[in-house]
Amino acid sequence: MEQEIEMGQTQYTPLETPIEGLRATPLAPLPFGRNVQARSFLLERPQGNLIVYNAPGLTTAASAIRTAGGATRLLINHGHEAMFGPQDVDAPVFVHERDRDETTQSLRIEGTFIERQRLDGDFEVIPTPGHTPGTTVFLWDSGTHRFLFTGDMLSTQNGEWEVVVLSSSDRAAYLKSLALIRELDFDVLVPWVAVEGEPYIDVVSPPQMRERIDAIIARVKAGGNR
């Protein structure tokens, strides 16, 4: 649990470190049920720190983020993250072009991405439409782990992986994106959201990952929304 430390007149909330190199902000509830909480993550990199996901914890832990060296970019997985509005962090915001309009309703966007691309060799931007048109996952090779940031298009609940197929989602595109994720090389799943009190990252082996993705694909093909 995060502890708030008084430093003069400034309230300092530290970042958690679930795995070396990955720093997590304090959690914040989504404005709709199921006790779902959102976080942002600071990726500590020699080439410059990155922030993945927009969430109120960025403001809560703003001092800690600055102490850790700040960030060169804030990368948005999908437009729904704009619901939290701008945070007290000095980092330009990037989102997929197809989710730009929704995101700009509350956030100032510095730039967009369209296609799969690499950043500095260790970080990959991978469009995975379906949940929203511009949903994009991020794959980071820290040298020790390969982290996949999936927003809430793929998250965990009660130890299981699940998706969120909305009435506005594109089911066929979602299935193609899940098939793409199944072939990626990663060992740590880092969603944007998790159920309060449950683990918010999941370390998996390749067989475990493929078994869980296959189960989701079967459910979605059968008409399931989770």
Coordinates of N, CA and C in Angstrom, one line a residue:
M1 N 0.8 -1.2 0.0 CA 0.0 0.0 0.0 C 0.9 1.2 0.0
E2 N 0.5 2.3 -0.8 CA 1.3 3.5 -0.9 C 1.2 4.2 0.4
Q3 N 2.3 4.9 0.8 CA 2.3 5.8 2.0 C 2.6 7.2 1.5
E4 N 1.8 8.1 2.1 CA 2.0 9.5 1.7 C 2.9 10.1 2.8
I5 N 4.0 10.8 2.3 CA 5.0 11.3 3.2 C 4.9 12.9 3.1
E6 N 4.8 13.5 4.2 CA 4.8 15.0 4.2 C 6.3 15.5 4.1
M7 N 6.5 16.3 3.0 CA 7.9 16.9 2.8 C 7.7 18.4 2.8
G8 N 7.8 19.1 4.0 CA 7.5 20.5 4.1 C 6.0 20.6 3.9
Q9 N 5.6 21.4 2.9 CA 4.2 21.6 2.6 C 3.8 20.7 1.4
T10 N 4.7 19.8 0.9 CA 4.4 19.0 -0.2 C 4.1 17.6 0.2
Q11 N 3.0 17.0 -0.4 CA 2.7 15.7 -0.1 C 3.4 14.8 -1.2
Y12 N 4.2 13.8 -0.7 CA 5.0 13.0 -1.6 C 4.4 11.6 -1.5
T13 N 3.9 11.0 -2.6 CA 3.4 9.7 -2.7 C 4.4 8.9 -3.6
P14 N 5.0 7.9 -3.0 CA 6.0 7.1 -3.8 C 5.4 6.2 -4.8
L15 N 6.3 5.8 -5.8 CA 5.9 4.8 -6.8 C 6.2 3.4 -6.3
E16 N 5.4 2.5 -6.7 CA 5.7 1.1 -6.4 C 6.6 0.5 -7.4
T17 N 7.4 -0.5 -7.1 CA 8.3 -1.2 -8.0 C 7.9 -2.7 -8.0
P18 N 6.9 -3.1 -8.8 CA 6.6 -4.5 -8.8 C 7.6 -5.4 -9.4
I19 N 8.4 -4.9 -10.3 CA 9.5 -5.6 -11.0 C 10.6 -4.5 -11.3
E20 N 11.8 -4.9 -11.2 CA 12.9 -3.9 -11.4 C 12.7 -3.2 -12.7
G21 N 12.8 -1.9 -12.7 CA 12.7 -1.1 -13.9 C 11.3 -0.6 -14.2
L22 N 10.3 -1.2 -13.6 CA 8.9 -0.8 -13.8 C 8.4 -0.2 -12.6
R23 N 7.9 1.0 -12.7 CA 7.4 1.8 -11.5 C 5.9 2.0 -11.7
A24 N 5.1 1.8 -10.7 CA 3.6 1.9 -10.8 C 3.1 3.1 -9.9
T25 N 2.2 3.8 -10.5 CA 1.6 4.9 -9.7 C 0.5 4.4 -8.8
P26 N 0.1 5.2 -7.8 CA -1.1 4.8 -7.0 C -2.3 4.5 -7.9
L27 N -3.1 3.7 -7.4 CA -4.3 3.3 -8.2 C -5.4 4.4 -8.0
A28 N -6.4 4.3 -9.0 CA -7.5 5.2 -8.9 C -8.7 4.5 -9.5
P29 N -9.9 4.7 -8.9 CA -11.1 3.9 -9.4 C -11.5 4.5 -10.8
L30 N -12.0 3.5 -11.6 CA -12.7 3.9 -12.8 C -14.1 4.4 -12.4
P31 N -14.7 5.3 -13.2 CA -16.0 5.9 -12.8 C -17.2 4.9 -13.1
F32 N -16.9 3.6 -13.2 CA -18.0 2.7 -13.3 C -17.5 1.4 -12.7
G33 N -18.4 0.7 -12.1 CA -18.4 -0.5 -11.2 C -17.3 -1.5 -11.2
R34 N -17.5 -2.6 -10.6 CA -16.7 -3.8 -10.5 C -15.4 -3.6 -9.7
N35 N -15.3 -2.5 -9.0 CA -14.1 -2.3 -8.2 C -12.8 -2.2 -9.0
V36 N -13.0 -1.7 -10.2 CA -11.8 -1.7 -11.1 C -11.0 -0.4 -10.9
Q37 N -9.7 -0.6 -10.8 CA -8.8 0.5 -10.5 C -7.8 0.6 -11.7
A38 N -7.4 1.8 -12.0 CA -6.4 2.1 -13.1 C -5.1 2.6 -12.5
R39 N -4.0 2.3 -13.2 CA -2.7 2.8 -12.9 C -2.0 3.3 -14.2
S40 N -1.0 4.1 -13.9 CA 0.0 4.4 -15.0 C 1.3 3.8 -14.6
F41 N 2.2 3.7 -15.5 CA 3.5 3.0 -15.3 C 4.6 3.9 -15.8
L42 N 5.7 4.0 -15.0 CA 6.9 4.7 -15.5 C 7.9 3.6 -15.8
L43 N 8.4 3.7 -17.0 CA 9.4 2.7 -17.5 C 10.8 3.4 -17.4
E44 N 11.7 2.9 -16.6 CA 13.0 3.4 -16.4 C 13.9 2.9 -17.4
R45 N 14.4 3.8 -18.3 CA 15.2 3.4 -19.4 C 16.4 4.4 -19.6
P46 N 17.6 3.9 -19.9 CA 18.7 4.8 -20.2 C 18.4 5.8 -21.3
Q47 N 17.6 5.4 -22.3 CA 17.3 6.3 -23.4 C 16.3 7.4 -23.0
G48 N 15.8 7.3 -21.8 CA 14.7 8.3 -21.4 C 13.5 7.5 -20.9
N49 N 13.0 7.9 -19.7 CA 11.9 7.2 -19.2 C 10.6 7.4 -20.0
L50 N 9.7 6.5 -20.0 CA 8.5 6.6 -20.7 C 7.3 6.4 -19.7
I51 N 6.2 7.0 -19.9 CA 5.0 6.7 -19.1 C 4.0 6.0 -20.0
V52 N 3.4 4.9 -19.6 CA 2.3 4.2 -20.3 C 1.0 4.4 -19.5
Y53 N 0.0 4.8 -20.2 CA -1.4 5.0 -19.6 C -1.5 6.3 -18.9
N54 N -2.7 6.8 -19.1 CA -3.2 8.1 -18.4 C -4.1 7.7 -17.2
A55 N -3.7 8.1 -16.0 CA -4.5 7.8 -14.8 C -4.2 8.9 -13.8
P56 N -5.1 9.1 -12.8 CA -4.9 10.1 -11.8 C -3.7 9.9 -10.9
G57 N -3.2 8.7 -10.8 CA -1.9 8.4 -10.1 C -0.7 9.2 -10.6
L58 N -0.8 9.7 -11.8 CA 0.3 10.5 -12.3 C 0.4 11.8 -11.6
T59 N -0.7 12.4 -11.2 CA -0.7 13.6 -10.4 C -0.4 13.3 -9.0
T60 N -1.0 12.2 -8.4 CA -0.7 11.8 -7.0 C 0.8 11.6 -6.8
A61 N 1.5 11.0 -7.8 CA 2.9 10.7 -7.6 C 3.8 11.6 -8.5
A62 N 3.3 12.8 -8.8 CA 4.0 13.7 -9.7 C 5.4 14.0 -9.2
S63 N 5.6 14.2 -7.9 CA 6.9 14.5 -7.3 C 7.8 13.3 -7.4
A64 N 7.3 12.1 -7.2 CA 8.1 10.9 -7.3 C 8.6 10.7 -8.7
I65 N 7.7 11.0 -9.7 CA 8.0 10.9 -11.1 C 9.2 11.8 -11.5
R66 N 9.0 13.1 -11.0 CA 10.1 14.0 -11.3 C 11.4 13.6 -10.7
T67 N 11.4 13.1 -9.4 CA 12.6 12.6 -8.8 C 13.2 11.5 -9.5
A68 N 12.4 10.6 -10.2 CA 12.9 9.5 -10.9 C 13.4 9.9 -12.3
G69 N 13.4 11.2 -12.6 CA 13.9 11.7 -13.9 C 12.9 12.1 -14.9
G70 N 11.6 12.1 -14.5 CA 10.5 12.5 -15.4 C 10.4 11.5 -16.6
A71 N 9.8 11.9 -17.7 CA 9.5 11.1 -18.8 C 9.6 11.9 -20.1
T72 N 10.0 11.2 -21.2 CA 10.1 11.9 -22.5 C 8.7 11.8 -23.2
R73 N 7.9 10.8 -22.9 CA 6.6 10.6 -23.6 C 5.6 10.0 -22.6
L74 N 4.3 10.3 -22.8 CA 3.2 9.6 -22.2 C 2.4 9.0 -23.3
L75 N 2.4 7.6 -23.3 CA 1.8 6.9 -24.4 C 0.4 6.3 -24.0
I76 N -0.6 6.7 -24.8 CA -2.0 6.3 -24.5 C -2.3 5.0 -25.2
N77 N -2.9 4.0 -24.5 CA -3.3 2.8 -25.2 C -4.5 2.9 -26.0
H78 N -5.5 3.7 -25.5 CA -6.7 3.9 -26.3 C -7.4 5.2 -25.7
G79 N -8.4 5.7 -26.5 CA -9.0 6.9 -26.2 C -9.8 7.0 -24.9
H80 N -10.2 5.9 -24.3 CA -11.0 5.9 -23.1 C -10.1 6.5 -21.9
E81 N -8.8 6.5 -22.0 CA -8.0 7.0 -21.0 C -8.1 8.5 -20.8
A82 N -8.7 9.1 -21.8 CA -8.9 10.6 -21.8 C -9.9 11.0 -20.7
M83 N -10.7 10.0 -20.2 CA -11.7 10.3 -19.2 C -11.2 10.9 -18.0
F84 N -9.9 10.7 -17.7 CA -9.3 11.3 -16.5 C -8.7 12.7 -16.7
G85 N -8.7 13.1 -17.9 CA -8.2 14.5 -18.2 C -6.7 14.6 -18.0
P86 N -6.1 15.8 -18.1 CA -4.7 16.0 -18.0 C -4.2 15.8 -16.6
Q87 N -3.0 15.3 -16.5 CA -2.4 15.1 -15.2 C -1.2 16.0 -15.0
D88 N -0.7 16.1 -13.7 CA 0.4 16.9 -13.4 C 1.7 16.3 -13.7
V89 N 2.0 16.1 -15.0 CA 3.2 15.4 -15.5 C 3.6 16.1 -16.7
D90 N 4.9 16.4 -16.8 CA 5.5 17.2 -18.0 C 6.0 16.2 -19.0
A91 N 5.1 15.6 -19.8 CA 5.5 14.7 -20.8 C 4.5 14.8 -22.0
P92 N 5.0 14.9 -23.2 CA 4.1 15.0 -24.4 C 3.3 13.7 -24.6
V93 N 2.0 13.9 -25.0 CA 1.1 12.7 -25.1 C 1.0 12.3 -26.5
F94 N 1.1 10.9 -26.7 CA 1.0 10.3 -28.0 C -0.1 9.2 -28.0
V95 N -0.9 9.1 -29.0 CA -2.0 8.2 -29.1 C -2.1 7.8 -30.6
H96 N -2.8 6.6 -30.9 CA -3.0 6.2 -32.2 C -3.9 7.2 -32.9
E97 N -3.6 7.4 -34.2 CA -4.4 8.4 -35.0 C -5.9 8.2 -35.0
R98 N -6.3 6.9 -34.9 CA -7.7 6.6 -35.0 C -8.5 6.9 -33.7
D99 N -7.7 7.1 -32.6 CA -8.3 7.5 -31.3 C -8.0 8.9 -30.9
R100 N -7.4 9.6 -31.9 CA -7.0 11.0 -31.6 C -8.2 11.9 -31.2
D101 N -9.3 11.8 -32.0 CA -10.4 12.7 -31.8 C -11.0 12.6 -30.4
E102 N -11.2 11.3 -29.9 CA -11.7 11.1 -28.6 C -10.7 11.6 -27.5
T103 N -9.4 11.4 -27.7 CA -8.4 11.8 -26.7 C -8.3 13.3 -26.6
T104 N -8.4 14.0 -27.7 CA -8.2 15.4 -27.7 C -9.4 16.2 -27.1
Q105 N -10.4 15.4 -26.7 CA -11.5 16.1 -26.0 C -11.1 16.6 -24.6
S106 N -10.0 15.9 -24.1 CA -9.6 16.4 -22.7 C -8.0 16.5 -22.6
L107 N -7.3 15.9 -23.6 CA -5.9 15.9 -23.5 C -5.3 16.6 -24.7
R108 N -4.2 17.3 -24.5 CA -3.4 17.9 -25.6 C -2.5 16.8 -26.2
I109 N -2.6 16.6 -27.5 CA -1.9 15.5 -28.1 C -0.7 16.1 -28.9
E110 N 0.5 15.6 -28.6 CA 1.7 16.1 -29.3 C 1.9 15.4 -30.6
G111 N 1.5 14.1 -30.6 CA 1.7 13.3 -31.9 C 1.0 12.1 -31.9
T112 N 0.9 11.4 -33.0 CA 0.2 10.2 -33.2 C 1.0 9.1 -33.9
F113 N 0.6 7.9 -33.8 CA 1.2 6.8 -34.5 C 0.1 6.1 -35.3
I114 N 0.5 5.4 -36.3 CA -0.4 4.7 -37.2 C -0.1 3.2 -37.4
E115 N 1.2 3.0 -37.6 CA 1.7 1.6 -37.9 C 2.6 1.1 -36.8
R116 N 2.8 -0.2 -36.9 CA 3.7 -0.8 -36.0 C 5.1 -0.2 -36.1
Q117 N 5.8 0.1 -35.0 CA 7.1 0.8 -35.1 C 7.9 0.6 -33.8
R118 N 9.2 0.8 -33.9 CA 10.1 0.7 -32.8 C 10.5 2.0 -32.3
L119 N 10.8 2.1 -31.0 CA 11.4 3.3 -30.4 C 12.6 2.9 -29.7
D120 N 13.8 3.4 -30.1 CA 15.1 3.2 -29.5 C 15.5 1.8 -29.4
G121 N 14.9 0.9 -30.2 CA 15.3 -0.5 -30.2 C 14.7 -1.4 -29.1
D122 N 14.3 -0.8 -28.0 CA 13.8 -1.7 -26.9 C 12.3 -1.6 -26.7
F123 N 11.6 -0.7 -27.4 CA 10.2 -0.4 -27.2 C 9.5 -0.5 -28.5
E124 N 8.4 -1.2 -28.5 CA 7.6 -1.4 -29.8 C 6.2 -0.9 -29.6
V125 N 5.7 -0.2 -30.6 CA 4.3 0.3 -30.7 C 3.6 -0.7 -31.6
I126 N 2.5 -1.3 -31.2 CA 1.8 -2.4 -32.0 C 0.3 -2.1 -32.0
P127 N -0.2 -1.5 -33.0 CA -1.7 -1.3 -33.1 C -2.4 -2.6 -33.0
T128 N -3.5 -2.6 -32.2 CA -4.3 -3.8 -32.0 C -5.8 -3.4 -31.9
P129 N -6.3 -2.9 -33.0 CA -7.7 -2.4 -33.0 C -8.7 -3.5 -32.6
G130 N -9.9 -3.0 -32.2 CA -11.0 -3.9 -31.8 C -11.7 -3.4 -30.6
H131 N -11.1 -3.2 -29.5 CA -11.7 -2.6 -28.3 C -12.1 -1.2 -28.7
T132 N -11.2 -0.4 -29.3 CA -11.5 0.8 -30.0 C -10.7 0.8 -31.3
P133 N -11.0 1.7 -32.2 CA -10.3 1.7 -33.5 C -8.8 1.9 -33.3
G134 N -8.4 2.6 -32.3 CA -7.0 2.9 -32.2 C -6.3 2.3 -31.1
T135 N -6.9 1.3 -30.5 CA -6.2 0.5 -29.4 C -4.8 0.1 -29.8
T136 N -3.8 0.3 -29.0 CA -2.5 0.0 -29.3 C -1.8 -0.6 -28.1
V137 N -1.1 -1.7 -28.2 CA -0.3 -2.3 -27.1 C 1.1 -1.9 -27.3
F138 N 1.9 -1.9 -26.2 CA 3.3 -1.5 -26.2 C 4.1 -2.7 -25.6
L139 N 5.2 -3.0 -26.3 CA 6.1 -4.1 -25.9 C 7.4 -3.5 -25.5
W140 N 7.8 -3.7 -24.3 CA 9.1 -3.2 -23.8 C 10.0 -4.3 -23.3
D141 N 11.2 -4.3 -23.9 CA 12.3 -5.2 -23.5 C 13.2 -4.5 -22.6
S142 N 13.1 -4.8 -21.3 CA 13.9 -4.1 -20.3 C 15.3 -4.7 -20.2
G143 N 15.6 -5.8 -20.9 CA 16.8 -6.5 -20.7 C 16.7 -7.7 -19.8
T144 N 15.7 -7.6 -18.9 CA 15.4 -8.7 -17.9 C 14.0 -9.3 -18.2
H145 N 13.1 -8.5 -18.6 CA 11.7 -9.0 -18.9 C 11.3 -8.3 -20.2
R146 N 10.2 -8.9 -20.7 CA 9.6 -8.3 -21.9 C 8.1 -8.1 -21.5
F147 N 7.8 -6.8 -21.2 CA 6.5 -6.3 -20.7 C 5.6 -6.0 -21.9
L148 N 4.4 -6.5 -21.8 CA 3.3 -6.1 -22.7 C 2.2 -5.3 -22.0
F149 N 2.0 -4.1 -22.5 CA 1.1 -3.2 -21.9 C -0.2 -3.2 -22.8
T150 N -1.3 -3.7 -22.3 CA -2.5 -3.9 -23.1 C -3.7 -3.1 -22.8
G151 N -3.5 -2.1 -22.0 CA -4.7 -1.3 -21.6 C -5.7 -2.1 -20.9
D152 N -7.0 -2.0 -21.3 CA -8.0 -2.9 -20.8 C -8.6 -3.7 -21.9
M153 N -8.0 -3.8 -23.1 CA -8.4 -4.7 -24.1 C -8.0 -6.1 -23.7
L154 N -7.1 -6.3 -22.8 CA -6.7 -7.5 -22.2 C -6.2 -7.3 -20.8
S155 N -6.9 -7.8 -19.8 CA -6.5 -7.6 -18.4 C -6.8 -8.8 -17.6
T156 N -6.7 -8.7 -16.3 CA -6.8 -9.9 -15.4 C -8.0 -9.6 -14.4
Q157 N -8.6 -10.7 -14.0 CA -9.6 -10.7 -13.0 C -9.7 -12.1 -12.4
N158 N -9.5 -12.2 -11.0 CA -9.6 -13.5 -10.3 C -8.6 -14.5 -10.9
G159 N -7.4 -14.0 -11.3 CA -6.4 -14.9 -11.8 C -6.6 -15.3 -13.2
E160 N -7.6 -14.8 -13.9 CA -7.9 -15.1 -15.3 C -7.7 -13.9 -16.2
W161 N -7.4 -14.1 -17.4 CA -7.3 -13.1 -18.4 C -8.7 -12.9 -19.0
E162 N -9.0 -11.6 -19.3 CA -10.3 -11.3 -19.9 C -10.2 -10.1 -20.9
V163 N -11.2 -9.9 -21.7 CA -11.2 -8.8 -22.6 C -12.4 -8.0 -22.4
V164 N -12.6 -6.9 -23.1 CA -13.8 -6.1 -23.0 C -14.3 -5.8 -24.4
V165 N -15.2 -6.6 -24.9 CA -15.9 -6.3 -26.2 C -17.1 -5.5 -25.9
L166 N -17.0 -4.2 -26.3 CA -18.1 -3.3 -26.1 C -19.1 -3.4 -27.3
S167 N -20.2 -2.8 -27.1 CA -21.2 -2.7 -28.2 C -20.6 -1.9 -29.4
S168 N -19.7 -1.0 -29.1 CA -19.0 -0.2 -30.1 C -17.7 -0.8 -30.6
S169 N -17.3 -2.0 -30.1 CA -16.1 -2.6 -30.5 C -16.3 -3.4 -31.8
D170 N -15.2 -3.6 -32.5 CA -15.2 -4.4 -33.7 C -14.7 -5.8 -33.4
R171 N -15.7 -6.7 -33.3 CA -15.3 -8.1 -32.9 C -14.3 -8.8 -33.8
A172 N -14.5 -8.7 -35.1 CA -13.6 -9.3 -36.0 C -12.2 -8.7 -35.9
A173 N -12.0 -7.4 -35.7 CA -10.7 -6.8 -35.5 C -10.1 -7.2 -34.2
Y174 N -11.0 -7.3 -33.2 CA -10.5 -7.8 -31.8 C -9.9 -9.2 -31.9
L175 N -10.5 -10.1 -32.6 CA -10.0 -11.4 -32.8 C -8.7 -11.4 -33.5
K176 N -8.5 -10.6 -34.5 CA -7.3 -10.5 -35.2 C -6.2 -10.0 -34.3
S177 N -6.5 -9.0 -33.5 CA -5.5 -8.5 -32.6 C -5.1 -9.5 -31.5
L178 N -6.1 -10.3 -31.0 CA -5.7 -11.3 -30.1 C -4.8 -12.3 -30.7
A179 N -5.1 -12.7 -31.9 CA -4.2 -13.7 -32.6 C -2.8 -13.1 -32.8
L180 N -2.7 -11.8 -33.0 CA -1.4 -11.1 -33.1 C -0.7 -11.2 -31.8
I181 N -1.4 -10.8 -30.7 CA -0.8 -10.8 -29.4 C -0.3 -12.2 -29.0
R182 N -1.0 -13.3 -29.4 CA -0.7 -14.6 -29.1 C 0.7 -15.0 -29.6
E183 N 1.2 -14.3 -30.7 CA 2.5 -14.6 -31.3 C 3.6 -13.7 -30.8
L184 N 3.3 -12.8 -29.9 CA 4.3 -11.9 -29.4 C 5.1 -12.6 -28.3
D185 N 6.3 -12.1 -28.2 CA 7.2 -12.7 -27.2 C 7.2 -11.8 -25.9
F186 N 6.5 -12.2 -24.9 CA 6.5 -11.4 -23.7 C 6.3 -12.3 -22.5
D187 N 6.7 -11.9 -21.3 CA 6.6 -12.7 -20.1 C 5.9 -12.0 -19.0
V188 N 5.6 -10.7 -19.1 CA 4.9 -9.9 -18.1 C 3.7 -9.2 -18.8
L189 N 2.5 -9.4 -18.4 CA 1.3 -8.7 -18.8 C 1.1 -7.5 -17.9
V190 N 1.0 -6.3 -18.4 CA 0.8 -5.1 -17.6 C -0.4 -4.4 -18.1
P191 N -1.6 -4.7 -17.6 CA -2.8 -4.0 -18.1 C -2.9 -2.6 -17.5
W192 N -3.8 -1.8 -18.0 CA -4.1 -0.5 -17.4 C -4.9 -0.6 -16.1
V193 N -5.8 -1.6 -16.1 CA -6.7 -1.8 -15.0 C -6.6 -3.1 -14.3
A194 N -7.0 -3.2 -13.1 CA -7.1 -4.4 -12.3 C -8.1 -4.3 -11.2
V195 N -8.6 -5.4 -10.8 CA -9.6 -5.4 -9.7 C -8.9 -5.0 -8.4
E196 N -9.5 -4.2 -7.6 CA -8.9 -3.7 -6.4 C -8.6 -4.9 -5.5
G197 N -7.3 -4.9 -5.0 CA -6.9 -5.9 -4.1 C -6.2 -7.1 -4.8
E198 N -6.4 -7.2 -6.1 CA -5.8 -8.3 -6.9 C -4.4 -7.8 -7.5
P199 N -3.6 -8.8 -7.9 CA -2.3 -8.4 -8.6 C -2.6 -7.6 -9.8
Y200 N -1.8 -6.6 -10.1 CA -2.0 -5.8 -11.3 C -1.0 -6.0 -12.4
I201 N -0.1 -7.0 -12.2 CA 0.7 -7.5 -13.4 C 0.6 -9.0 -13.3
D202 N 1.0 -9.7 -14.4 CA 1.0 -11.2 -14.4 C 2.2 -11.7 -15.1
V203 N 3.0 -12.4 -14.4 CA 4.2 -13.0 -15.0 C 3.8 -14.4 -15.6
V204 N 4.1 -14.7 -16.8 CA 3.6 -15.9 -17.5 C 4.7 -16.5 -18.3
S205 N 4.6 -17.8 -18.6 CA 5.4 -18.5 -19.5 C 4.8 -18.5 -20.9
P206 N 5.5 -18.7 -22.0 CA 4.8 -18.8 -23.3 C 3.7 -19.8 -23.4
P207 N 3.8 -21.0 -22.9 CA 2.6 -21.9 -22.9 C 1.4 -21.4 -22.2
Q208 N 1.7 -20.8 -21.0 CA 0.5 -20.2 -20.2 C -0.1 -19.1 -21.0
M209 N 0.7 -18.2 -21.6 CA 0.1 -17.1 -22.3 C -0.7 -17.6 -23.5
R210 N -0.2 -18.5 -24.3 CA -1.0 -19.0 -25.4 C -2.3 -19.7 -25.0
E211 N -2.2 -20.5 -23.9 CA -3.4 -21.2 -23.4 C -4.5 -20.2 -23.0
R212 N -4.1 -19.1 -22.4 CA -5.1 -18.1 -21.9 C -5.6 -17.3 -23.1
I213 N -4.8 -17.0 -24.1 CA -5.3 -16.2 -25.3 C -6.2 -17.1 -26.1
D214 N -5.8 -18.4 -26.2 CA -6.7 -19.3 -26.9 C -8.1 -19.4 -26.3
A215 N -8.1 -19.5 -25.0 CA -9.4 -19.5 -24.3 C -10.3 -18.3 -24.5
I216 N -9.6 -17.1 -24.5 CA -10.3 -15.9 -24.8 C -10.8 -15.9 -26.2
I217 N -10.0 -16.3 -27.2 CA -10.4 -16.3 -28.6 C -11.6 -17.1 -28.8
A218 N -11.6 -18.3 -28.1 CA -12.8 -19.2 -28.2 C -14.1 -18.5 -27.7
R219 N -13.9 -17.8 -26.5 CA -15.1 -17.2 -25.9 C -15.6 -16.0 -26.9
V220 N -14.7 -15.2 -27.4 CA -15.1 -14.1 -28.2 C -15.7 -14.6 -29.5
K221 N -15.2 -15.7 -30.1 CA -15.7 -16.3 -31.3 C -17.2 -16.8 -31.1
A222 N -17.4 -17.3 -29.9 CA -18.7 -17.8 -29.5 C -19.7 -16.7 -29.1
G223 N -19.3 -15.5 -29.2 CA -20.2 -14.3 -28.9 C -20.0 -13.7 -27.5
G224 N -19.0 -14.2 -26.7 CA -18.8 -13.7 -25.4 C -18.2 -12.3 -25.5
N225 N -18.4 -11.5 -24.4 CA -17.8 -10.2 -24.4 C -16.7 -10.0 -23.4
R226 N -16.3 -11.1 -22.7 CA -15.2 -11.1 -21.8 C -14.2 -12.2 -22.1

